[in-house]
Coordinates of C-alpha atoms in Angstrom, one line a residue:
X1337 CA 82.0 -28.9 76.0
X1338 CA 80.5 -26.6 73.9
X1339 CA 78.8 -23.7 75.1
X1340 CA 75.4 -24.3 76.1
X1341 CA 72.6 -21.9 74.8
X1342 CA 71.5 -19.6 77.6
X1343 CA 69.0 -17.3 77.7
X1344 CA 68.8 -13.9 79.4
X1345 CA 66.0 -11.3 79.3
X1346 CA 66.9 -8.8 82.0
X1347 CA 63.8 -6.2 81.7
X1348 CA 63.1 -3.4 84.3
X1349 CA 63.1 -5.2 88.0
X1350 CA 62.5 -8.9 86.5
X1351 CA 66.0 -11.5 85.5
X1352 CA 64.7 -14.4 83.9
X1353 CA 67.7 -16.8 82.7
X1354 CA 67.2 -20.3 81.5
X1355 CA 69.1 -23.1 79.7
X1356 CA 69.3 -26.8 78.9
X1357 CA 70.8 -28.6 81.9
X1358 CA 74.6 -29.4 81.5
X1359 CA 75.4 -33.2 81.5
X1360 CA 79.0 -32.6 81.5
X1361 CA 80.0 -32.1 85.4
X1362 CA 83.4 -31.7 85.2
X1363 CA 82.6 -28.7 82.5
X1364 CA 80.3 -27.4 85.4
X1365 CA 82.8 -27.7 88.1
X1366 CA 85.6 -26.3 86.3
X1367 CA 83.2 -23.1 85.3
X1368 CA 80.8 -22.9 88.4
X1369 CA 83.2 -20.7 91.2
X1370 CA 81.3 -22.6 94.7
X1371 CA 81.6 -21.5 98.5
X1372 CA 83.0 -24.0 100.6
X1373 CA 79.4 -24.7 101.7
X1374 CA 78.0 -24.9 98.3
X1375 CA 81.2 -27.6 97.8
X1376 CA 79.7 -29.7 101.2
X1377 CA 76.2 -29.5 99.9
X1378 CA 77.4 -30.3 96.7
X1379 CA 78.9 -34.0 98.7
X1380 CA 75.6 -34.7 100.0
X1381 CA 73.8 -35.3 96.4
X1382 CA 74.0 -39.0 95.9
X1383 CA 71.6 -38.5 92.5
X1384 CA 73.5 -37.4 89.4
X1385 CA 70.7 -35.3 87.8
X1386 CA 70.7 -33.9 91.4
X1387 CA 73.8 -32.7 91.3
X1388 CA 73.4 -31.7 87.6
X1389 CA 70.6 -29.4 88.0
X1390 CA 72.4 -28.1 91.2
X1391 CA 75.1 -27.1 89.3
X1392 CA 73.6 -26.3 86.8
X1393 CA 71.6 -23.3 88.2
X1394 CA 74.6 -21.9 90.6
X1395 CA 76.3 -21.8 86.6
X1396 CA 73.2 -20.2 85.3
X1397 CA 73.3 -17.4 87.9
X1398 CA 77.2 -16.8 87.4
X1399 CA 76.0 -15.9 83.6
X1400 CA 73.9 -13.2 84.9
X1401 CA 74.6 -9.8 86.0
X1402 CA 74.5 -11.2 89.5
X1403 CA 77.3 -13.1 89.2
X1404 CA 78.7 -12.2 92.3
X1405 CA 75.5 -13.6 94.3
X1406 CA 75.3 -17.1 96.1
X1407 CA 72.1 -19.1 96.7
X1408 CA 71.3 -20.1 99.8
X1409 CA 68.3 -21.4 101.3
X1410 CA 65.4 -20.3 103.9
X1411 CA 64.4 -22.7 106.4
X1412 CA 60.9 -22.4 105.0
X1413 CA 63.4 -24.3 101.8
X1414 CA 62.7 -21.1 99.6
X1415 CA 66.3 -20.1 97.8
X1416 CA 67.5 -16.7 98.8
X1417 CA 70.6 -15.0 97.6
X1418 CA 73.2 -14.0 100.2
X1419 CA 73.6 -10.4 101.5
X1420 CA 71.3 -9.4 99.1
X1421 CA 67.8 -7.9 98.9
X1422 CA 67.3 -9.2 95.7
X1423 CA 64.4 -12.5 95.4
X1424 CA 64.9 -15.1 93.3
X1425 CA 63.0 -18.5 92.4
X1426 CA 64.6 -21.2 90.8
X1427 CA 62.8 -24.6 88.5
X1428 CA 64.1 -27.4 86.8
X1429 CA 63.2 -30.2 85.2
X1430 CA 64.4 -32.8 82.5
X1431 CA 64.8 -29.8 79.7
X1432 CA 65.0 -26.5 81.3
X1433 CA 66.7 -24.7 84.5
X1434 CA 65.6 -21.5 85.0
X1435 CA 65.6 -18.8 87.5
X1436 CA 64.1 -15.4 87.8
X1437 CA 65.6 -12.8 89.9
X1438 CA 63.3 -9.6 91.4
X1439 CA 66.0 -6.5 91.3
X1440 CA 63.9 -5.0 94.0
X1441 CA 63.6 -8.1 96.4
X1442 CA 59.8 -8.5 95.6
X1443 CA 58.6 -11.9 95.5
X1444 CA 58.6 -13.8 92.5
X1445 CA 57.9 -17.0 91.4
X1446 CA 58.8 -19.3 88.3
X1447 CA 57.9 -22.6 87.4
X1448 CA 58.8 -25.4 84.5
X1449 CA 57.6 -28.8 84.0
X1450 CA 58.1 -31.8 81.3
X1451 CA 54.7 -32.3 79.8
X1452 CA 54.1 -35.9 80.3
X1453 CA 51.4 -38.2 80.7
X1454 CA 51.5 -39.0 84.7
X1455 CA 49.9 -35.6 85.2
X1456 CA 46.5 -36.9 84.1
X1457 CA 46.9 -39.4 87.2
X1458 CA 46.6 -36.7 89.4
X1459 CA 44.6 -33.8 88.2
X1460 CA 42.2 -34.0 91.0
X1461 CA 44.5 -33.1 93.3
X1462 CA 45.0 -29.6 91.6
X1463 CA 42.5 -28.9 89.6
X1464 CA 38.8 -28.4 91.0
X1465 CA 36.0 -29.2 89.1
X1466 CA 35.4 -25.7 87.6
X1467 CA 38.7 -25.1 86.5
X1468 CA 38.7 -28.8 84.7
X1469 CA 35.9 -27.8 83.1
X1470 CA 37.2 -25.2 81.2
X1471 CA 40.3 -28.0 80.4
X1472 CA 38.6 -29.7 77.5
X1473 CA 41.5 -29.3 74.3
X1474 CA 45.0 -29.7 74.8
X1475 CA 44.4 -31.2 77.9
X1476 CA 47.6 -32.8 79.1
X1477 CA 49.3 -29.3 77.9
X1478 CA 46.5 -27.5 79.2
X1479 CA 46.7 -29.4 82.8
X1480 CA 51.0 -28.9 82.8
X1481 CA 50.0 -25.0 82.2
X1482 CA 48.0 -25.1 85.1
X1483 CA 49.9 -27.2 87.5
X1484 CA 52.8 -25.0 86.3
X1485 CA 51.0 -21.4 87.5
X1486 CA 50.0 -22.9 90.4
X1487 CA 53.3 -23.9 91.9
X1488 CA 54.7 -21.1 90.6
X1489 CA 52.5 -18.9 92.9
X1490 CA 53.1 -21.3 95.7
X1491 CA 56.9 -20.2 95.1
X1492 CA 55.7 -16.7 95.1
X1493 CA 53.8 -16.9 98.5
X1494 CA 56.0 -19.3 100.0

């Protein structure tokens, strides 16, 4: 496998890394280094983009000065890294994994979606009528914008 194009900014006390997901698993188990528990939870992923995107952002991490870090997750189902007072929120979808890492273990919050057509469907359940109103152009990457802030500050608030 090639190398896959990743992309760091690493500015004052915000990380933000993102890349394509990897299709090639083997090329993501021979370069992601795993805990034993990260191996068991990897087991229990029967779906393959699953287990993609998984490894996917454990790989993304290891490209980052925080290499050294492991995620783990908060009953609440937030991701934490280990022994660390550093905050970190992790996305994915069909193009993108991403992850953005607080250096000073304030919360953050990312988001990224696939713009695509079954977001129209349900609008109503998270958009109100004033803020559709002011969705009139663009609307399908208007309504992906906004669905995309908004879980992005649930992430933020857990």
């Amino acid at each position: 496998m090639s190398a896959t194009s990743v992309s760091i900014e690493d500015q004052r006390d915000v990380l933000l890394a993102w890349c394509s997901p990897i299709a090639d698993e083997q090329f993501l188990l021979q370069n992601t280094k795993l805990t034993t528990l990260e191996w068991e939870k990897l087991q229990s992923f029967i779906a393959n983009r699953r287990r993609i995107e998984w490894l996917t952002t454990r790989w993304l991490l290891q490209q980052t000065r925080f290499k050294e870090e492991t995620i783990d997750y908060h009953q609440s189902g937030k991701p934490v890294l280990n022994n660390s007072d550093l905050s970190i929120s992790i996305s994915h979808c069909k193009e993108i994994v991403a992850i953005a890492i607080h250096t000073k273990g304030k919360a953050i919050g990312i988001d990224c979606e696939t713009i695509e057509s079954r977001i129209l469907k349900i609008k109503h359940k998270f958009t109100n009528v004033q803020e559709f109103s002011h969705i009139n152009k663009n609307e399908l990457e208007n309504l992906s914008l906004v669905w995309c802030a908004k879980e992005a500050l649930f992430k933020l608030y857990a």
